[in-house]
Amino acid sequence: MPEFDLLIKGGTVATAADTFSADVAIKDGRIAALGHDLGSGSREIDAGGMLLLPGGIDAHCHIEQESSTKIMTADDFYSGSVSAAFGGNTTIVPFAAQHRGQSLRDVVDTAHGRAGPKCVIDYAFHLIVSDPTESVLGQELPALIQSGYTSFKVYLTYEMLKISDRQMLDVLSLARNHGAMTMVHAENDDVISWISERLLTRGYTEPKFHAVSHAQIAESEASRRAIDLARLVDAKLLIVHVSAPEAAQAILNARNNGLPIYGETCPQYLFLTAEDLDREGMEGAKFCCSPPPRDKAAQEVIWRGLTNGTFQVFSSDHAPYRFDATGKLNAGPNPTFKKIANGVPGLEVRMPLLFSEGVRKGRLNLNEFVALTSTNAAKIYGLYPQKGSIAVGGDADIGIWDPEWERTISQSMLHDNMDYTPYEGRTVTGWPRMTINRGRVVVEDDTLQVDRGSGAFIEREPAGDGTAALTAGTPLAPTGVFGADLA
Ligand code: URP
Ligand code: ZN
Ligand code: ZN
């Protein structure tokens, strides 16, 4: 009788810390042993020449979510999770999004109702808080944090989502007191609307003006402000989808001063530029996201930020809107840049793009790749050590990567419900041949191997556990207000 359910033999294991050759033995969904001559498995996989990497954790993706303008994403939890699995992910953390007037508990229940019957890999939810009323701040949010929803996103822009600086302080101080992580979409709404109005009145309506209106200064000002508000109340803060060099610099400065500030960036800021928004006709709409892609020089700064301590998390910000009336063109075939649905897809290609252009081209090493795509998200969002590594006792979430597999990305090979990919025609080298989640082979031979709804909801620990080691530098003298007991 074999001792293990699954034995993966002959591969090279990489974690955020080490790279070593080992067989991986799996029992009851967990890693039971690492080493050589471990015994036998009911199933044995020859992983010679392959890399065994922790399953990806995409900690920023919008799936089966209505936007604030009531547009539904193209992916539901089935197509979204299948697409994620084919790209080497074993956990996704999408959003349970509150729109104004909604109860947070209701949006969480809705998200569960949508994900449970469909998700094929493991999942958790961040909250989106757009309406921090007294009852949200006083009851709902503390109770949800207590139940394991230990991170939430707030917006400083978008008419129907943005919160004021005063509300931001309320939210940050609540997060601090209850051990949650605040994520912020940092763009200055007034700057964007001031530029937009002037562009539109002068007849500048094409998609490329989206990038002009979302000026870099709008992003860097809001990022610095958000960091300062977090400093004031001694709160942790993670700035999502960073594209502007000055915003990246602000995060790095804060971290070098020992503050618990974290940064996230995404493929679109490494591989796309504002010039993509200037394609023929409405084609540029396919590349409209917020913040927008910048220029080549900004791309280089963002690449450097992946290894110089600026960014801990590399997520897709998968926000799938088709190039039709259900999505990008919901306001008609020729909308102004203000009416184009914001967001780009990227769940399936996030890791292959970074592996190919990052690891293979020597910009980051394998351990940095693992940290950015899996381990750090697990630590920051309270999933570690169950998720985010290949270690005895942890969930058997593993991507079996073929580092030599050359593929040319095209929409037809992807598994999301989109009708385009911004990365069409780009050739990458390195892609997972198999994706294993809690010991279940989810993808093999380019085929899905599991049933709808077989993923599991993962309850999380308070956010920030295990993140101390991620914060560089020596803490500043306390700068906050809590010494005066204003909590
Ligand atoms: O343009 C983007 N990023 N759309 C998705 C929503 C968000 O703000 O992350
Ligand atoms: Zn955002
Ligand atoms: Zn997003």
PDB file of C-alpha atoms in Angstrom, residues 211-478:
ATOM      1  CA  ALA A 211      -3.866  58.217 -19.912  1.00  0.00           C
ATOM      2  CA  VAL A 212      -3.524  62.009 -20.122  1.00  0.00           C
ATOM      3  CA  SER A 213      -6.340  62.568 -17.632  1.00  0.00           C
ATOM      4  CA  HIS A 214      -4.986  59.995 -15.171  1.00  0.00           C
ATOM      5  CA  ALA A 215      -1.780  62.023 -14.819  1.00  0.00           C
ATOM      6  CA  GLN A 216       1.173  60.559 -12.952  1.00  0.00           C
ATOM      7  CA  ILE A 217       0.888  63.389 -10.441  1.00  0.00           C
ATOM      8  CA  ALA A 218      -2.676  62.304  -9.638  1.00  0.00           C
ATOM      9  CA  GLU A 219      -1.268  58.926  -8.661  1.00  0.00           C
ATOM     10  CA  SER A 220       1.841  60.082  -6.817  1.00  0.00           C
ATOM     11  CA  GLU A 221       0.010  62.801  -4.859  1.00  0.00           C
ATOM     12  CA  ALA A 222      -2.685  60.379  -3.718  1.00  0.00           C
ATOM     13  CA  SER A 223      -0.092  57.733  -2.836  1.00  0.00           C
ATOM     14  CA  ARG A 224       1.903  60.158  -0.702  1.00  0.00           C
ATOM     15  CA  ARG A 225      -1.299  61.392   0.951  1.00  0.00           C
ATOM     16  CA  ALA A 226      -2.474  57.863   1.693  1.00  0.00           C
ATOM     17  CA  ILE A 227       0.916  57.019   3.202  1.00  0.00           C
ATOM     18  CA  ASP A 228       0.760  60.126   5.391  1.00  0.00           C
ATOM     19  CA  LEU A 229      -2.760  59.325   6.562  1.00  0.00           C
ATOM     20  CA  ALA A 230      -1.599  55.810   7.461  1.00  0.00           C
ATOM     21  CA  ARG A 231       1.384  57.308   9.324  1.00  0.00           C
ATOM     22  CA  LEU A 232      -0.904  59.560  11.277  1.00  0.00           C
ATOM     23  CA  VAL A 233      -2.796  56.630  12.742  1.00  0.00           C
ATOM     24  CA  ASP A 234       0.080  54.112  12.716  1.00  0.00           C
ATOM     25  CA  ALA A 235      -1.760  51.830  10.283  1.00  0.00           C
ATOM     26  CA  LYS A 236      -0.538  49.325   7.718  1.00  0.00           C
ATOM     27  CA  LEU A 237      -1.349  50.208   4.131  1.00  0.00           C
ATOM     28  CA  LEU A 238      -0.857  48.500   0.789  1.00  0.00           C
ATOM     29  CA  ILE A 239      -0.937  50.641  -2.342  1.00  0.00           C
ATOM     30  CA  VAL A 240      -2.326  48.585  -5.206  1.00  0.00           C
ATOM     31  CA  HIS A 241      -1.599  48.676  -8.967  1.00  0.00           C
ATOM     32  CA  VAL A 242       1.251  51.168  -8.897  1.00  0.00           C
ATOM     33  CA  SER A 243       2.367  52.557 -12.252  1.00  0.00           C
ATOM     34  CA  ALA A 244       3.920  55.987 -11.579  1.00  0.00           C
ATOM     35  CA  PRO A 245       7.637  56.200 -10.673  1.00  0.00           C
ATOM     36  CA  GLU A 246       7.035  58.881  -8.036  1.00  0.00           C
ATOM     37  CA  ALA A 247       4.396  56.719  -6.367  1.00  0.00           C
ATOM     38  CA  ALA A 248       6.866  53.818  -6.327  1.00  0.00           C
ATOM     39  CA  GLN A 249       9.496  56.113  -4.822  1.00  0.00           C
ATOM     40  CA  ALA A 250       7.075  57.226  -2.100  1.00  0.00           C
ATOM     41  CA  ILE A 251       6.474  53.581  -1.124  1.00  0.00           C
ATOM     42  CA  LEU A 252      10.195  52.845  -1.074  1.00  0.00           C
ATOM     43  CA  ASN A 253      10.931  55.928   1.045  1.00  0.00           C
ATOM     44  CA  ALA A 254       8.248  54.928   3.531  1.00  0.00           C
ATOM     45  CA  ARG A 255       9.571  51.372   3.738  1.00  0.00           C
ATOM     46  CA  ASN A 256      13.135  52.598   4.147  1.00  0.00           C
ATOM     47  CA  ASN A 257      11.853  54.624   7.085  1.00  0.00           C
ATOM     48  CA  GLY A 258      10.505  51.434   8.634  1.00  0.00           C
ATOM     49  CA  LEU A 259       6.829  52.138   8.010  1.00  0.00           C
ATOM     50  CA  PRO A 260       4.438  49.222   7.371  1.00  0.00           C
ATOM     51  CA  ILE A 261       3.668  50.374   3.837  1.00  0.00           C
ATOM     52  CA  TYR A 262       3.435  47.776   1.060  1.00  0.00           C
ATOM     53  CA  GLY A 263       3.270  48.029  -2.709  1.00  0.00           C
ATOM     54  CA  GLU A 264       1.698  46.044  -5.502  1.00  0.00           C
ATOM     55  CA  THR A 265       2.223  46.280  -9.229  1.00  0.00           C
ATOM     56  CA  CYS A 266       0.808  44.391 -12.216  1.00  0.00           C
ATOM     57  CA  PRO A 267       1.800  43.100 -15.672  1.00  0.00           C
ATOM     58  CA  GLN A 268       0.219  46.026 -17.497  1.00  0.00           C
ATOM     59  CA  TYR A 269       2.788  48.375 -15.960  1.00  0.00           C
ATOM     60  CA  LEU A 270       5.715  46.237 -17.103  1.00  0.00           C
ATOM     61  CA  PHE A 271       4.522  45.293 -20.578  1.00  0.00           C
ATOM     62  CA  LEU A 272       2.167  48.033 -21.841  1.00  0.00           C
ATOM     63  CA  THR A 273       2.612  51.767 -22.333  1.00  0.00           C
ATOM     64  CA  ALA A 274       0.282  54.736 -22.866  1.00  0.00           C
ATOM     65  CA  GLU A 275       1.050  54.382 -26.585  1.00  0.00           C
ATOM     66  CA  ASP A 276      -1.070  51.239 -26.607  1.00  0.00           C
ATOM     67  CA  LEU A 277      -4.085  53.452 -25.878  1.00  0.00           C
ATOM     68  CA  ASP A 278      -3.344  55.318 -29.116  1.00  0.00           C
ATOM     69  CA  ARG A 279      -4.130  52.415 -31.430  1.00  0.00           C
ATOM     70  CA  GLU A 280      -6.398  52.697 -34.463  1.00  0.00           C
ATOM     71  CA  GLY A 281     -10.039  53.666 -33.860  1.00  0.00           C
ATOM     72  CA  MET A 282     -11.383  52.406 -30.541  1.00  0.00           C
ATOM     73  CA  GLU A 283      -8.705  49.671 -30.241  1.00  0.00           C
ATOM     74  CA  GLY A 284      -7.006  51.736 -27.558  1.00  0.00           C
ATOM     75  CA  ALA A 285      -9.993  51.070 -25.295  1.00  0.00           C
ATOM     76  CA  LYS A 286      -8.647  47.546 -24.803  1.00  0.00           C
ATOM     77  CA  PHE A 287      -5.737  49.029 -22.850  1.00  0.00           C
ATOM     78  CA  CYS A 288      -7.656  51.523 -20.695  1.00  0.00           C
ATOM     79  CA  CYS A 289      -7.138  50.762 -17.037  1.00  0.00           C
ATOM     80  CA  SER A 290      -6.567  52.892 -13.975  1.00  0.00           C
ATOM     81  CA  PRO A 291      -3.944  53.922 -13.259  1.00  0.00           C
ATOM     82  CA  PRO A 292      -2.946  53.710 -16.929  1.00  0.00           C
ATOM     83  CA  PRO A 293       0.255  52.250 -18.325  1.00  0.00           C
ATOM     84  CA  ARG A 294       2.900  55.008 -18.587  1.00  0.00           C
ATOM     85  CA  ASP A 295       6.071  55.085 -20.730  1.00  0.00           C
ATOM     86  CA  LYS A 296       9.193  52.973 -21.230  1.00  0.00           C
ATOM     87  CA  ALA A 297      11.111  54.866 -18.550  1.00  0.00           C
ATOM     88  CA  ALA A 298       8.312  54.219 -16.045  1.00  0.00           C
ATOM     89  CA  GLN A 299       8.326  50.527 -16.990  1.00  0.00           C
ATOM     90  CA  GLU A 300      12.008  50.368 -16.051  1.00  0.00           C
ATOM     91  CA  VAL A 301      11.323  51.961 -12.655  1.00  0.00           C
ATOM     92  CA  ILE A 302       8.533  49.458 -12.016  1.00  0.00           C
ATOM     93  CA  TRP A 303      10.822  46.565 -12.997  1.00  0.00           C
ATOM     94  CA  ARG A 304      13.446  47.832 -10.554  1.00  0.00           C
ATOM     95  CA  GLY A 305      10.777  48.121  -7.870  1.00  0.00           C
ATOM     96  CA  LEU A 306      10.253  44.357  -8.020  1.00  0.00           C
ATOM     97  CA  THR A 307      13.718  43.748  -6.594  1.00  0.00           C
ATOM     98  CA  ASN A 308      14.646  46.910  -4.673  1.00  0.00           C
ATOM     99  CA  GLY A 309      12.087  46.516  -1.890  1.00  0.00           C
ATOM    100  CA  THR A 310       9.304  48.685  -3.325  1.00  0.00           C
ATOM    101  CA  PHE A 311       6.852  45.967  -4.343  1.00  0.00           C
ATOM    102  CA  GLN A 312       6.017  42.867  -2.349  1.00  0.00           C
ATOM    103  CA  VAL A 313       3.087  41.683  -4.453  1.00  0.00           C
ATOM    104  CA  PHE A 314       2.672  41.178  -8.191  1.00  0.00           C
ATOM    105  CA  SER A 315      -1.016  40.741  -9.058  1.00  0.00           C
ATOM    106  CA  SER A 316      -3.004  40.757 -12.276  1.00  0.00           C
ATOM    107  CA  ASP A 317      -5.734  43.292 -11.369  1.00  0.00           C
ATOM    108  CA  HIS A 318      -7.716  41.115 -13.801  1.00  0.00           C
ATOM    109  CA  ALA A 319     -10.714  43.336 -14.617  1.00  0.00           C
ATOM    110  CA  PRO A 320     -12.219  41.635 -17.668  1.00  0.00           C
ATOM    111  CA  TYR A 321     -14.511  43.715 -19.882  1.00  0.00           C
ATOM    112  CA  ARG A 322     -15.041  42.448 -23.408  1.00  0.00           C
ATOM    113  CA  PHE A 323     -14.526  44.708 -26.406  1.00  0.00           C
ATOM    114  CA  ASP A 324     -18.254  44.928 -26.992  1.00  0.00           C
ATOM    115  CA  ALA A 325     -21.463  46.403 -25.612  1.00  0.00           C
ATOM    116  CA  THR A 326     -21.311  44.198 -22.480  1.00  0.00           C
ATOM    117  CA  GLY A 327     -17.992  45.724 -21.483  1.00  0.00           C
ATOM    118  CA  LYS A 328     -15.593  48.301 -22.875  1.00  0.00           C
ATOM    119  CA  LEU A 329     -18.186  49.707 -25.274  1.00  0.00           C
ATOM    120  CA  ASN A 330     -21.214  49.626 -22.953  1.00  0.00           C
ATOM    121  CA  ALA A 331     -21.820  53.330 -23.569  1.00  0.00           C
ATOM    122  CA  GLY A 332     -21.944  52.858 -27.360  1.00  0.00           C
ATOM    123  CA  PRO A 333     -19.502  52.053 -30.164  1.00  0.00           C
ATOM    124  CA  ASN A 334     -17.593  55.347 -29.889  1.00  0.00           C
ATOM    125  CA  PRO A 335     -17.554  56.398 -26.250  1.00  0.00           C
ATOM    126  CA  THR A 336     -15.396  59.216 -24.923  1.00  0.00           C
ATOM    127  CA  PHE A 337     -12.455  58.049 -22.826  1.00  0.00           C
ATOM    128  CA  LYS A 338     -14.520  58.806 -19.706  1.00  0.00           C
ATOM    129  CA  LYS A 339     -17.142  56.185 -20.612  1.00  0.00           C
ATOM    130  CA  ILE A 340     -14.863  53.263 -21.428  1.00  0.00           C
ATOM    131  CA  ALA A 341     -15.016  50.468 -18.838  1.00  0.00           C
ATOM    132  CA  ASN A 342     -11.719  50.454 -16.969  1.00  0.00           C
ATOM    133  CA  GLY A 343      -9.563  47.394 -16.628  1.00  0.00           C
ATOM    134  CA  VAL A 344      -7.551  44.776 -18.482  1.00  0.00           C
ATOM    135  CA  PRO A 345      -7.497  40.974 -18.187  1.00  0.00           C
ATOM    136  CA  GLY A 346      -4.377  39.122 -17.045  1.00  0.00           C
ATOM    137  CA  LEU A 347      -5.107  36.245 -14.639  1.00  0.00           C
ATOM    138  CA  GLU A 348      -3.713  33.488 -16.838  1.00  0.00           C
ATOM    139  CA  VAL A 349      -0.660  35.303 -18.178  1.00  0.00           C
ATOM    140  CA  ARG A 350       0.478  37.095 -15.002  1.00  0.00           C
ATOM    141  CA  MET A 351       3.022  34.485 -13.959  1.00  0.00           C
ATOM    142  CA  PRO A 352       4.196  33.325 -17.415  1.00  0.00           C
ATOM    143  CA  LEU A 353       4.880  36.947 -18.434  1.00  0.00           C
ATOM    144  CA  LEU A 354       6.893  37.641 -15.282  1.00  0.00           C
ATOM    145  CA  PHE A 355       8.713  34.317 -15.477  1.00  0.00           C
ATOM    146  CA  SER A 356       9.678  34.817 -19.103  1.00  0.00           C
ATOM    147  CA  GLU A 357      10.678  38.470 -19.017  1.00  0.00           C
ATOM    148  CA  GLY A 358      11.794  38.539 -15.394  1.00  0.00           C
ATOM    149  CA  VAL A 359      13.418  35.244 -14.440  1.00  0.00           C
ATOM    150  CA  ARG A 360      14.572  34.082 -17.862  1.00  0.00           C
ATOM    151  CA  LYS A 361      15.972  37.482 -18.778  1.00  0.00           C
ATOM    152  CA  GLY A 362      17.823  37.787 -15.451  1.00  0.00           C
ATOM    153  CA  ARG A 363      15.852  40.702 -14.002  1.00  0.00           C
ATOM    154  CA  LEU A 364      14.817  38.688 -10.950  1.00  0.00           C
ATOM    155  CA  ASN A 365      15.761  35.335  -9.561  1.00  0.00           C
ATOM    156  CA  LEU A 366      13.469  32.382  -9.075  1.00  0.00           C
ATOM    157  CA  ASN A 367      13.086  33.008  -5.347  1.00  0.00           C
ATOM    158  CA  GLU A 368      12.099  36.615  -5.940  1.00  0.00           C
ATOM    159  CA  PHE A 369       9.580  35.388  -8.514  1.00  0.00           C
ATOM    160  CA  VAL A 370       8.040  33.020  -5.964  1.00  0.00           C
ATOM    161  CA  ALA A 371       7.918  35.728  -3.295  1.00  0.00           C
ATOM    162  CA  LEU A 372       6.211  38.210  -5.627  1.00  0.00           C
ATOM    163  CA  THR A 373       3.675  35.821  -7.112  1.00  0.00           C
ATOM    164  CA  SER A 374       2.783  33.733  -4.059  1.00  0.00           C
ATOM    165  CA  THR A 375       4.601  33.880  -0.721  1.00  0.00           C
ATOM    166  CA  ASN A 376       4.345  37.576   0.083  1.00  0.00           C
ATOM    167  CA  ALA A 377       0.635  37.725  -0.734  1.00  0.00           C
ATOM    168  CA  ALA A 378       0.105  34.730   1.563  1.00  0.00           C
ATOM    169  CA  LYS A 379       1.965  36.488   4.371  1.00  0.00           C
ATOM    170  CA  ILE A 380       0.425  39.903   3.898  1.00  0.00           C
ATOM    171  CA  TYR A 381      -3.143  38.625   3.594  1.00  0.00           C
ATOM    172  CA  GLY A 382      -3.088  36.030   6.349  1.00  0.00           C
ATOM    173  CA  LEU A 383      -2.898  32.833   4.267  1.00  0.00           C
ATOM    174  CA  TYR A 384       0.593  31.805   5.356  1.00  0.00           C
ATOM    175  CA  PRO A 385       1.863  29.150   6.147  1.00  0.00           C
ATOM    176  CA  GLN A 386      -1.115  27.183   4.822  1.00  0.00           C
ATOM    177  CA  LYS A 387      -0.495  28.789   1.426  1.00  0.00           C
ATOM    178  CA  GLY A 388       2.460  30.395  -0.305  1.00  0.00           C
ATOM    179  CA  SER A 389       5.261  27.873   0.022  1.00  0.00           C
ATOM    180  CA  ILE A 390       6.283  24.291  -0.566  1.00  0.00           C
ATOM    181  CA  ALA A 391       6.820  23.123   2.988  1.00  0.00           C
ATOM    182  CA  VAL A 392       5.877  20.106   5.063  1.00  0.00           C
ATOM    183  CA  GLY A 393       2.436  20.636   6.613  1.00  0.00           C
ATOM    184  CA  GLY A 394       1.362  23.285   4.110  1.00  0.00           C
ATOM    185  CA  ASP A 395      -1.310  22.785   1.464  1.00  0.00           C
ATOM    186  CA  ALA A 396      -0.011  20.918  -1.572  1.00  0.00           C
ATOM    187  CA  ASP A 397      -0.417  23.859  -3.958  1.00  0.00           C
ATOM    188  CA  ILE A 398       2.172  23.410  -6.671  1.00  0.00           C
ATOM    189  CA  GLY A 399       2.766  24.528 -10.220  1.00  0.00           C
ATOM    190  CA  ILE A 400       4.890  22.095 -12.210  1.00  0.00           C
ATOM    191  CA  TRP A 401       6.612  24.510 -14.555  1.00  0.00           C
ATOM    192  CA  ASP A 402       8.355  23.677 -17.789  1.00  0.00           C
ATOM    193  CA  PRO A 403      10.939  26.470 -17.969  1.00  0.00           C
ATOM    194  CA  GLU A 404      11.586  25.767 -21.656  1.00  0.00           C
ATOM    195  CA  TRP A 405       7.999  25.755 -22.896  1.00  0.00           C
ATOM    196  CA  GLU A 406       7.760  28.474 -25.534  1.00  0.00           C
ATOM    197  CA  ARG A 407       4.273  29.753 -26.259  1.00  0.00           C
ATOM    198  CA  THR A 408       2.889  32.644 -28.221  1.00  0.00           C
ATOM    199  CA  ILE A 409       0.041  34.225 -26.287  1.00  0.00           C
ATOM    200  CA  SER A 410      -3.228  34.510 -28.128  1.00  0.00           C
ATOM    201  CA  GLN A 411      -6.770  34.883 -26.858  1.00  0.00           C
ATOM    202  CA  SER A 412      -7.733  31.542 -28.425  1.00  0.00           C
ATOM    203  CA  MET A 413      -5.440  29.607 -26.055  1.00  0.00           C
ATOM    204  CA  LEU A 414      -6.643  31.349 -22.888  1.00  0.00           C
ATOM    205  CA  HIS A 415      -9.494  30.114 -20.714  1.00  0.00           C
ATOM    206  CA  ASP A 416     -11.100  33.328 -19.551  1.00  0.00           C
ATOM    207  CA  ASN A 417     -14.329  34.617 -21.044  1.00  0.00           C
ATOM    208  CA  MET A 418     -12.677  37.498 -22.844  1.00  0.00           C
ATOM    209  CA  ASP A 419     -12.573  38.325 -26.531  1.00  0.00           C
ATOM    210  CA  TYR A 420      -9.088  39.846 -26.479  1.00  0.00           C
ATOM    211  CA  THR A 421      -5.834  39.814 -24.561  1.00  0.00           C
ATOM    212  CA  PRO A 422      -3.617  42.906 -24.382  1.00  0.00           C
ATOM    213  CA  TYR A 423      -0.654  40.547 -24.833  1.00  0.00           C
ATOM    214  CA  GLU A 424      -1.745  39.004 -28.171  1.00  0.00           C
ATOM    215  CA  GLY A 425       1.241  37.770 -30.192  1.00  0.00           C
ATOM    216  CA  ARG A 426       3.789  38.042 -27.366  1.00  0.00           C
ATOM    217  CA  THR A 427       6.042  34.998 -27.123  1.00  0.00           C
ATOM    218  CA  VAL A 428       6.962  33.779 -23.649  1.00  0.00           C
ATOM    219  CA  THR A 429       9.145  30.942 -22.429  1.00  0.00           C
ATOM    220  CA  GLY A 430       8.055  29.041 -19.317  1.00  0.00           C
ATOM    221  CA  TRP A 431       4.555  27.919 -18.421  1.00  0.00           C
ATOM    222  CA  PRO A 432       3.125  25.381 -15.967  1.00  0.00           C
ATOM    223  CA  ARG A 433       2.458  21.925 -17.376  1.00  0.00           C
ATOM    224  CA  MET A 434       0.422  20.966 -14.300  1.00  0.00           C
ATOM    225  CA  THR A 435      -1.354  22.868 -11.542  1.00  0.00           C
ATOM    226  CA  ILE A 436      -1.990  21.056  -8.254  1.00  0.00           C
ATOM    227  CA  ASN A 437      -4.251  22.492  -5.540  1.00  0.00           C
ATOM    228  CA  ARG A 438      -4.459  20.754  -2.144  1.00  0.00           C
ATOM    229  CA  GLY A 439      -3.097  17.646  -3.841  1.00  0.00           C
ATOM    230  CA  ARG A 440      -5.761  17.662  -6.552  1.00  0.00           C
ATOM    231  CA  VAL A 441      -4.438  17.772 -10.105  1.00  0.00           C
ATOM    232  CA  VAL A 442      -6.435  20.698 -11.484  1.00  0.00           C
ATOM    233  CA  VAL A 443      -4.752  21.113 -14.866  1.00  0.00           C
ATOM    234  CA  GLU A 444      -2.858  18.439 -16.786  1.00  0.00           C
ATOM    235  CA  ASP A 445      -2.263  17.846 -20.509  1.00  0.00           C
ATOM    236  CA  ASP A 446      -3.744  21.265 -21.199  1.00  0.00           C
ATOM    237  CA  THR A 447      -7.066  20.000 -19.818  1.00  0.00           C
ATOM    238  CA  LEU A 448      -9.078  20.862 -16.732  1.00  0.00           C
ATOM    239  CA  GLN A 449      -9.254  17.817 -14.449  1.00  0.00           C
ATOM    240  CA  VAL A 450     -11.635  18.912 -11.676  1.00  0.00           C
ATOM    241  CA  ASP A 451     -15.293  19.735 -11.237  1.00  0.00           C
ATOM    242  CA  ARG A 452     -17.005  23.085 -10.949  1.00  0.00           C
ATOM    243  CA  GLY A 453     -17.168  24.215  -7.346  1.00  0.00           C
ATOM    244  CA  SER A 454     -14.331  21.977  -6.152  1.00  0.00           C
ATOM    245  CA  GLY A 455     -12.244  24.898  -4.871  1.00  0.00           C
ATOM    246  CA  ALA A 456     -12.413  25.732  -1.180  1.00  0.00           C
ATOM    247  CA  PHE A 457     -12.982  29.004   0.639  1.00  0.00           C
ATOM    248  CA  ILE A 458      -9.949  29.689   2.801  1.00  0.00           C
ATOM    249  CA  GLU A 459     -10.435  31.392   6.132  1.00  0.00           C
ATOM    250  CA  ARG A 460      -7.703  33.855   6.829  1.00  0.00           C
ATOM    251  CA  GLU A 461      -5.715  34.905   9.855  1.00  0.00           C
ATOM    252  CA  PRO A 462      -5.524  38.586  10.789  1.00  0.00           C
ATOM    253  CA  ALA A 463      -3.719  40.389   7.998  1.00  0.00           C
ATOM    254  CA  GLY A 464      -0.166  41.327   8.678  1.00  0.00           C
ATOM    255  CA  ASP A 465       0.783  38.164  10.571  1.00  0.00           C
ATOM    256  CA  GLY A 466       4.224  37.289   9.369  1.00  0.00           C
ATOM    257  CA  THR A 467       4.703  40.589   7.598  1.00  0.00           C
ATOM    258  CA  ALA A 468       7.169  42.099  10.038  1.00  0.00           C
ATOM    259  CA  ALA A 469       9.974  40.392   8.186  1.00  0.00           C
ATOM    260  CA  LEU A 470       8.823  42.052   4.976  1.00  0.00           C
ATOM    261  CA  THR A 471       9.233  45.556   6.357  1.00  0.00           C
ATOM    262  CA  ALA A 472      12.683  46.996   5.833  1.00  0.00           C
ATOM    263  CA  GLY A 473      14.533  49.554   7.901  1.00  0.00           C
ATOM    264  CA  THR A 474      14.309  50.904  11.404  1.00  0.00           C
ATOM    265  CA  PRO A 475      10.974  52.312  12.585  1.00  0.00           C
ATOM    266  CA  LEU A 476      10.730  56.063  12.850  1.00  0.00           C
ATOM    267  CA  ALA A 477       9.851  57.581  16.177  1.00  0.00           C
ATOM    268  CA  PRO A 478       6.061  57.228  16.560  1.00  0.00           C
TER     269      PRO A 478
END
